[in-house]
Coordinates of C-alpha atoms and ligand atoms in Angstrom, one line a residue:
X1 CA 0.0 0.1 0.0
X2 CA 1.3 3.5 -1.0
X3 CA 1.6 5.9 1.8
X4 CA 2.3 9.6 1.8
X5 CA 5.8 10.2 2.8
X6 CA 5.8 11.5 6.2
X7 CA 8.2 14.3 5.5
X8 CA 5.2 16.4 5.0
X9 CA 2.7 14.6 7.3
X10 CA 3.0 13.7 11.0
X11 CA 6.0 11.5 11.7
X12 CA 4.9 7.9 12.5
X13 CA 6.2 6.1 15.3
X14 CA 5.3 2.9 17.2
X15 CA 4.1 3.2 20.6
X16 CA 4.2 0.4 23.2
X17 CA 1.1 -1.5 23.5
X18 CA -1.5 0.0 26.1
X19 CA -1.5 -2.2 29.0
X20 CA -5.2 -0.5 30.5
X21 CA -8.2 -2.1 28.8
X22 CA -11.6 -0.9 29.1
X23 CA -13.5 -2.5 32.3
X24 CA -16.5 -2.8 29.8
X25 CA -15.0 -2.4 26.0
X26 CA -18.6 -2.1 24.4
X27 CA -18.9 0.8 22.4
X28 CA -21.4 -0.6 19.6
X29 CA -24.0 2.5 18.7
X30 CA -26.8 -0.3 19.1
X31 CA -27.3 -2.4 20.9
X32 CA -25.2 -0.1 22.9
X33 CA -23.3 -1.1 26.6
X34 CA -25.2 -2.5 29.4
X35 CA -25.8 0.2 32.2
X36 CA -22.8 0.1 35.1
X37 CA -23.2 -2.9 37.1
X38 CA -25.7 -4.8 34.8
X39 CA -25.8 -8.5 35.2
X40 CA -28.4 -11.4 34.3
X41 CA -29.6 -11.0 37.6
X42 CA -31.5 -7.7 36.9
X43 CA -33.8 -9.6 35.0
X44 CA -34.8 -12.0 37.4
X45 CA -38.1 -10.3 38.2
X46 CA -38.8 -10.9 34.4
X47 CA -42.7 -12.0 33.7
X48 CA -41.4 -14.8 31.6
X49 CA -43.8 -17.5 30.3
X50 CA -46.7 -15.0 31.5
X51 CA -49.2 -13.2 29.2
X52 CA -48.6 -9.5 28.6
X53 CA -52.5 -9.4 28.8
X54 CA -52.5 -10.8 32.7
X55 CA -53.0 -8.2 35.3
X56 CA -49.2 -8.6 36.1
X57 CA -48.0 -8.3 32.5
X58 CA -50.0 -4.9 32.0
X59 CA -48.7 -3.7 35.2
X60 CA -45.2 -4.4 33.9
X61 CA -46.0 -2.5 30.7
X62 CA -47.5 0.6 32.4
X63 CA -44.5 0.6 34.9
X64 CA -42.4 0.8 31.6
X65 CA -44.5 3.7 30.1
X66 CA -44.7 5.5 33.4
X67 CA -40.9 5.4 33.9
X68 CA -40.2 6.6 30.4
X69 CA -42.7 9.4 31.2
X70 CA -40.6 10.3 34.8
X71 CA -37.1 10.1 33.1
X72 CA -37.9 12.1 30.0
X73 CA -40.6 14.2 31.1
X74 CA -42.8 15.0 28.1
X75 CA -45.7 17.5 28.6
X76 CA -48.4 15.8 30.4
X77 CA -50.7 15.6 27.4
X78 CA -48.3 13.8 25.3
X79 CA -49.0 9.8 25.2
X80 CA -46.5 7.2 25.3
X81 CA -46.9 3.7 23.6
X82 CA -44.5 0.7 23.0
X83 CA -45.1 -0.4 19.7
X84 CA -43.4 -3.0 17.7
X85 CA -40.4 -3.4 15.6
X86 CA -37.9 -1.1 17.2
X87 CA -37.2 2.5 16.3
X88 CA -37.8 1.7 12.7
X89 CA -41.1 0.4 13.9
X90 CA -41.9 3.4 15.4
X91 CA -41.1 5.9 12.7
X92 CA -42.8 3.9 9.9
X93 CA -45.7 3.7 12.1
X94 CA -45.8 7.5 12.1
X95 CA -45.2 8.1 8.6
X96 CA -47.8 5.4 7.4
X97 CA -50.3 6.9 10.3
X98 CA -49.9 10.5 9.8
X99 CA -48.6 11.7 6.4
X100 CA -50.7 12.4 3.5
X101 CA -53.1 15.3 4.1
X102 CA -49.9 18.0 3.7
X103 CA -46.6 18.4 1.8
X104 CA -43.9 16.7 3.5
X105 CA -40.3 18.3 4.2
X106 CA -37.7 15.8 5.0
X107 CA -34.2 16.7 6.4
X108 CA -31.5 14.1 5.2
X109 CA -27.9 14.0 6.4
X110 CA -27.0 10.7 7.2
X111 CA -28.4 7.0 6.3
X112 CA -31.4 6.4 8.5
X113 CA -33.3 9.8 7.5
X114 CA -32.3 8.9 3.9
X115 CA -34.2 5.6 4.6
X116 CA -37.3 7.7 5.8
X117 CA -37.0 10.2 2.8
X118 CA -37.5 6.6 0.8
X119 CA -40.3 5.5 2.4
X120 CA -41.9 9.0 1.9
X121 CA -41.3 9.1 -2.1
X122 CA -41.0 5.7 -3.3
X123 CA -43.5 3.5 -0.9
X124 CA -46.0 6.3 0.3
X125 CA -45.6 7.9 -3.3
X126 CA -46.1 11.2 -1.9
X127 CA -45.3 13.4 -4.5
X128 CA -45.4 16.8 -2.8
X129 CA -42.2 15.7 -0.9
X130 CA -39.3 18.1 -0.4
X131 CA -36.0 16.7 0.5
X132 CA -33.4 18.8 2.3
X133 CA -30.1 17.1 2.0
X134 CA -26.5 17.6 3.3
X135 CA -23.5 14.9 3.1
X136 CA -22.0 13.4 6.1
X137 CA -20.6 16.0 8.3
X138 CA -23.1 18.6 7.6
X139 CA -26.6 19.7 8.7
X140 CA -28.9 20.9 5.8
X141 CA -30.2 24.3 5.5
X142 CA -33.0 24.4 8.1
X143 CA -34.3 28.1 7.4
X144 CA -35.7 26.6 4.3
X145 CA -38.0 24.3 5.8
X146 CA -41.6 25.0 5.7
X147 CA -43.4 24.2 8.9
X148 CA -46.9 24.4 7.3
X149 CA -45.6 21.1 6.0
X150 CA -44.9 18.1 8.0
X151 CA -41.4 17.8 8.7
X152 CA -39.5 14.6 9.2
X153 CA -36.2 14.7 10.8
X154 CA -33.6 13.0 13.3
X155 CA -32.4 15.0 16.3
X156 CA -29.3 13.0 16.0
X157 CA -27.3 11.5 13.1
X158 CA -26.3 8.2 14.5
X159 CA -24.3 7.4 11.4
X160 CA -22.8 10.8 10.9
X161 CA -22.4 12.2 14.6
X162 CA -24.0 15.1 13.5
X163 CA -27.0 16.5 15.8
X164 CA -29.2 19.2 15.5
X165 CA -28.2 21.7 18.3
X166 CA -31.7 22.9 19.3
X167 CA -35.0 23.2 18.1
X168 CA -34.9 27.2 17.9
X169 CA -35.4 26.8 14.0
X170 CA -39.1 25.0 14.6
X171 CA -41.7 27.6 15.5
X172 CA -44.2 27.0 18.0
X173 CA -47.0 28.1 16.1
X174 CA -47.2 25.6 13.2
X175 CA -49.7 24.0 10.7
X176 CA -47.6 20.9 10.0
X177 CA -46.3 18.1 12.3
X178 CA -42.9 17.6 13.5
X179 CA -41.7 14.0 13.4
X180 CA -38.8 13.4 14.9
X181 CA -36.7 10.2 14.8
X182 CA -34.8 10.9 18.4
X183 CA -33.2 7.3 18.7
X184 CA -29.9 7.8 19.4
X185 CA -30.7 11.6 21.3
X186 CA -33.6 10.5 23.8
X187 CA -31.9 10.3 27.3
X188 CA -28.6 11.6 25.8
X189 CA -29.6 15.3 24.7
X190 CA -32.6 17.9 25.8
X191 CA -35.2 17.1 23.5
X192 CA -37.5 20.4 23.3
X193 CA -40.8 18.5 23.2
X194 CA -43.0 21.4 22.6
X195 CA -41.3 21.5 19.0
X196 CA -42.1 17.8 18.5
X197 CA -45.2 16.2 18.0
X198 CA -43.8 12.6 17.3
X199 CA -40.8 11.5 19.2
X200 CA -39.6 7.9 18.6
X201 CA -36.3 5.9 19.8
X202 CA -35.6 2.1 20.7
X203 CA -34.5 0.4 23.9
X204 CA -31.1 -0.5 23.0
X205 CA -29.4 3.0 22.2
X206 CA -28.7 5.4 25.1
X207 CA -30.0 3.2 28.0
X208 CA -28.7 -0.4 26.5
X209 CA -31.8 -1.9 26.9
X210 CA -32.5 -5.3 25.1
X211 CA -33.5 -4.8 21.6
X212 CA -37.1 -5.4 20.4
X213 CA -39.3 -2.5 20.8
X214 CA -40.0 0.9 20.0
X215 CA -41.4 3.9 21.7
X216 CA -43.2 6.4 20.2
X217 CA -44.5 9.7 22.1
X218 CA -47.4 11.6 20.8
X219 CA -48.5 15.1 21.0
X220 CA -52.1 16.5 21.3
X221 CA -51.7 17.6 17.9
X222 CA -50.2 14.4 16.6
X223 CA -53.4 12.5 18.1
X224 CA -55.7 15.1 16.4
X225 CA -54.1 13.9 13.1
X226 CA -54.6 10.3 14.2
X227 CA -58.4 10.9 14.6
X228 CA -59.0 13.1 11.6
X229 CA -57.0 11.7 8.8
X230 CA -57.8 8.3 7.1
X231 CA -54.6 7.2 5.4
X232 CA -55.1 6.6 1.4
X233 CA -52.9 3.5 1.6
X234 CA -53.4 0.1 3.5
X235 CA -52.3 0.2 7.2
X236 CA -50.7 -2.8 8.7
X237 CA -52.1 -3.9 11.7
X238 CA -48.7 -3.4 13.6
X239 CA -49.0 0.6 12.6
X240 CA -52.7 1.0 13.5
X241 CA -52.9 3.1 16.8
X242 CA -56.8 4.0 15.9
X243 CA -60.1 1.9 16.6
X244 CA -62.8 3.0 14.4
X245 CA -61.3 6.3 13.9
X246 CA -60.7 7.3 17.5
X247 CA -56.9 6.8 19.3
X248 CA -56.9 3.5 20.8
X249 CA -56.0 4.7 24.7
X250 CA -55.5 1.1 25.8
X251 CA -52.1 1.1 23.5
X252 CA -51.0 3.7 25.4
X253 CA -51.3 2.4 28.8
X254 CA -49.5 -0.5 27.7
X255 CA -51.7 -2.9 26.1
X256 CA -49.4 -3.5 23.1
X257 CA -50.6 -3.9 19.3
X258 CA -48.8 -7.5 19.5
X259 CA -46.8 -9.6 22.0
X260 CA -43.9 -7.9 23.5
X261 CA -41.0 -9.2 24.8
X262 CA -41.4 -9.4 29.1
X263 CA -37.7 -10.4 29.3
X264 CA -36.9 -7.1 27.0
X265 CA -39.5 -4.9 29.2
X266 CA -38.2 -6.0 32.4
X267 CA -34.8 -5.1 31.2
X268 CA -36.0 -1.7 30.1
X269 CA -37.5 -1.3 33.6
X270 CA -34.3 -2.0 35.1
X271 CA -32.3 0.6 33.0
X272 CA -34.8 3.5 33.3
X273 CA -34.7 2.9 37.1
X274 CA -31.0 3.3 37.1
X275 CA -31.3 6.2 35.3
X276 CA -33.6 7.5 38.0
X277 CA -31.1 6.4 40.5
X278 CA -28.1 8.0 39.0
X279 CA -30.2 11.4 39.0
X280 CA -32.3 11.4 35.9
X281 CA -32.1 13.1 32.9
X282 CA -29.8 15.8 33.6
X283 CA -27.1 13.2 34.9
X284 CA -27.6 10.9 31.6
X285 CA -27.1 14.2 29.3
X286 CA -24.0 14.8 31.7
X287 CA -22.7 11.6 31.7
X288 CA -22.9 11.8 27.5
X289 CA -21.1 14.9 27.6
X290 CA -18.2 13.8 29.7
X291 CA -17.4 10.6 27.5
X292 CA -17.6 12.8 24.5
X293 CA -15.5 15.4 26.0
X294 CA -13.0 12.7 26.7
X295 CA -12.8 12.2 22.9
X296 CA -12.9 16.0 22.2
X297 CA -9.6 16.3 24.3
X298 CA -7.9 13.3 22.6
X299 CA -8.8 14.6 19.1
X300 CA -7.2 18.1 20.0
X301 CA -3.8 16.5 20.5
X302 CA -4.0 13.6 17.9
X303 CA -3.2 15.1 14.5
X304 CA -4.3 11.9 12.7
X305 CA -7.8 12.2 13.7
X306 CA -10.6 14.7 13.4
X307 CA -14.4 14.8 14.0
X308 CA -16.7 14.0 11.1
X309 CA -19.2 16.8 12.0
X310 CA -17.7 19.9 10.8
X311 CA -19.4 22.4 13.1
X312 CA -18.6 21.7 17.0
X313 CA -22.0 23.0 17.7
X314 CA -23.5 20.1 15.8
X315 CA -21.3 17.5 16.9
X316 CA -23.1 14.6 18.8
X317 CA -22.2 13.7 22.2
X318 CA -23.7 10.4 22.1
X319 CA -22.8 8.7 18.5
X320 CA -19.1 10.2 18.2
X321 CA -17.7 9.9 14.6
X322 CA -14.4 10.3 13.7
X323 CA -12.4 9.9 10.6
X324 CA -8.6 10.5 9.3
X325 CA -7.5 14.1 9.0
X326 CA -5.5 15.1 6.1
X327 CA -2.6 15.0 8.4
X328 CA -2.7 11.3 8.3
X329 CA -0.4 9.1 6.1
X330 CA -3.7 7.9 4.1
X331 CA -4.5 9.4 0.9
X332 CA -7.2 7.7 -0.7
X333 CA -10.8 6.2 0.5
X334 CA -9.6 2.8 0.3
X335 CA -6.3 3.2 2.3
X336 CA -8.5 4.9 4.8
X337 CA -11.4 2.3 4.8
X338 CA -8.6 -0.8 5.0
X339 CA -6.8 1.2 7.7
X340 CA -10.0 1.6 9.9
X341 CA -11.1 -2.0 9.5
X342 CA -7.4 -3.1 10.3
X343 CA -7.3 -1.1 13.5
X344 CA -10.6 -2.1 14.7
X345 CA -9.6 -5.7 14.1
X346 CA -6.6 -5.4 16.1
X347 CA -8.2 -3.7 19.0
X348 CA -11.0 -6.3 19.3
X349 CA -8.5 -9.0 18.6
X350 CA -7.1 -7.3 22.3
X351 CA -10.4 -7.4 23.5
X352 CA -9.9 -3.4 24.1
X353 CA -12.8 -2.2 22.0
X354 CA -15.7 -3.6 20.4
X355 CA -18.1 -2.4 17.8
X356 CA -16.6 0.9 17.0
X357 CA -16.2 1.0 13.3
X358 CA -17.6 3.7 11.1
X359 CA -21.2 3.0 9.9
X360 CA -20.9 1.0 6.5
X361 CA -22.2 3.8 4.4
X362 CA -20.6 6.5 6.3
X363 CA -16.9 7.8 5.4
X364 CA -14.1 5.3 6.9
X365 CA -13.2 6.0 10.3
X366 CA -14.6 5.3 13.8
X367 CA -17.9 5.8 15.6
X368 CA -17.4 5.6 19.4
X369 CA -20.4 5.0 21.4
X370 CA -20.7 7.6 24.3
X371 CA -24.2 7.0 25.6
X372 CA -24.9 7.3 29.5
X373 CA -24.4 3.7 29.8
X374 CA -20.5 4.0 29.0
X375 CA -18.6 4.9 31.7
X376 CA -15.8 8.0 30.8
X377 CA -12.8 6.0 32.4
X378 CA -13.5 3.4 29.9
X379 CA -13.5 5.9 26.8
X380 CA -10.3 7.4 28.1
X381 CA -8.8 3.4 28.2
X382 CA -9.9 2.8 24.6
X383 CA -8.3 5.8 23.0
X384 CA -4.4 4.7 23.4
X385 CA -5.4 1.9 21.8
X386 CA -6.3 3.8 18.6
X387 CA -2.9 5.2 18.5
X388 CA -1.5 2.3 18.8
X389 CA -3.7 0.5 16.2
X390 CA -3.0 3.4 13.8
X391 CA 0.8 3.2 14.0
X392 CA 0.9 -0.5 13.7
X393 CA -1.6 -0.5 10.9
X394 CA 0.7 1.7 8.9
X395 CA 4.0 0.1 10.0
X396 CA 2.1 -3.2 8.3
X397 CA 0.8 -1.4 5.2
X398 CA 4.6 0.3 4.8
X399 CA 5.9 -3.1 4.8
X400 CA 3.7 -4.7 2.2
Ligands
PLP501 C1 -31.2 7.7 13.5 C2 -31.6 6.3 13.6 N1 -32.9 5.8 13.0 C3 -33.2 4.7 13.3 C4 -32.3 3.6 13.6 C5 -32.9 2.4 13.4 O1 -33.4 1.8 14.8 P1 -33.6 0.4 15.2 O2 -32.8 -0.7 14.9 O3 -34.0 0.4 16.4 O4 -35.2 0.2 14.4 C6 -31.1 3.9 14.0 C7 -30.4 3.0 14.1 O5 -29.0 2.9 14.6 C8 -30.8 5.2 13.9 O6 -29.5 5.4 14.3

């Protein structure tokens, strides 16, 4: 592999292999690390083998909803439901149930929002749709959004490490609905619910719950839309939030549309209880910020790496995405992709960090999950391994 000469680039020197490893080497962006102290015994009270429609099952599901409300604090008149098929299920349920009566604006700046745009244009065939696109690392120009249209967007781009810094660009008074995929933002960033009509997320992200189910939170305006709008397309049973034209109130009390995993429910209850115990949302956000700060300090002193997010104000604290800087010795996209892959392999083989490669469709580099269940000491322990692996990977390539 041809590398740039080191004369105009940073010098390369093999460092000693780090000794310290993260206590918990899990840095995946979903399923994310389990909460500190988690073990299977946290699930000992799970209602396995019982019906979710039994009194005890209903109570567990209602408890999960109540704890979600207690930690996230949406306005009292917003309703919360546990829904099938993770965050994707929750987002698509919203798109299929609510869209149609108004033109739609979609903000696309990474992989999942691109999927939602495809759903709207190619599956729902809503021709009156405008897509506001930005490449990885940037945000689209929100000043162009028309809030009399429905607006679909993600609060945090998990695959690009770019988030919206706030919802100031969304007016309180608006005709359209704002549909926000918040899966890697909920419990890590402050969501401004007054600007959001639909908020979705899944359990395996910031709280490291077991994956399976999604959560959808609906504003009164979204609930009104459900009752006043009949979609022009067929609505699969798992998307149906109404009965005979009225909102199905039972779903929002925990009577799920289909069968949930009571093991996953128990795990979600456990992690929400942990969240409450450590101090609730402000502490979850502070923990995430602190983790991201550890990486920021390392990037500042590490010339070969930089944030994918161009503007520091839009840098995600949860899904922290990094790429090789122009000072690295890797000139081509292929070199960068190969090197990142090799580095992840080397670090995984040492058991010093797992699953922190960039998303497959994103520019080559790394995505280190920094959500609230990750300990900052573990992030700090991972970073010397990246320096070590970078130098070793370059040495290997030079020798080829
Ligand atoms: C922004 C965003 N939306 C949707 C998804 C899909 O989530 P799930 O796998 O819970 O359906 C992800 C997964 O990482 C995501 O980051």
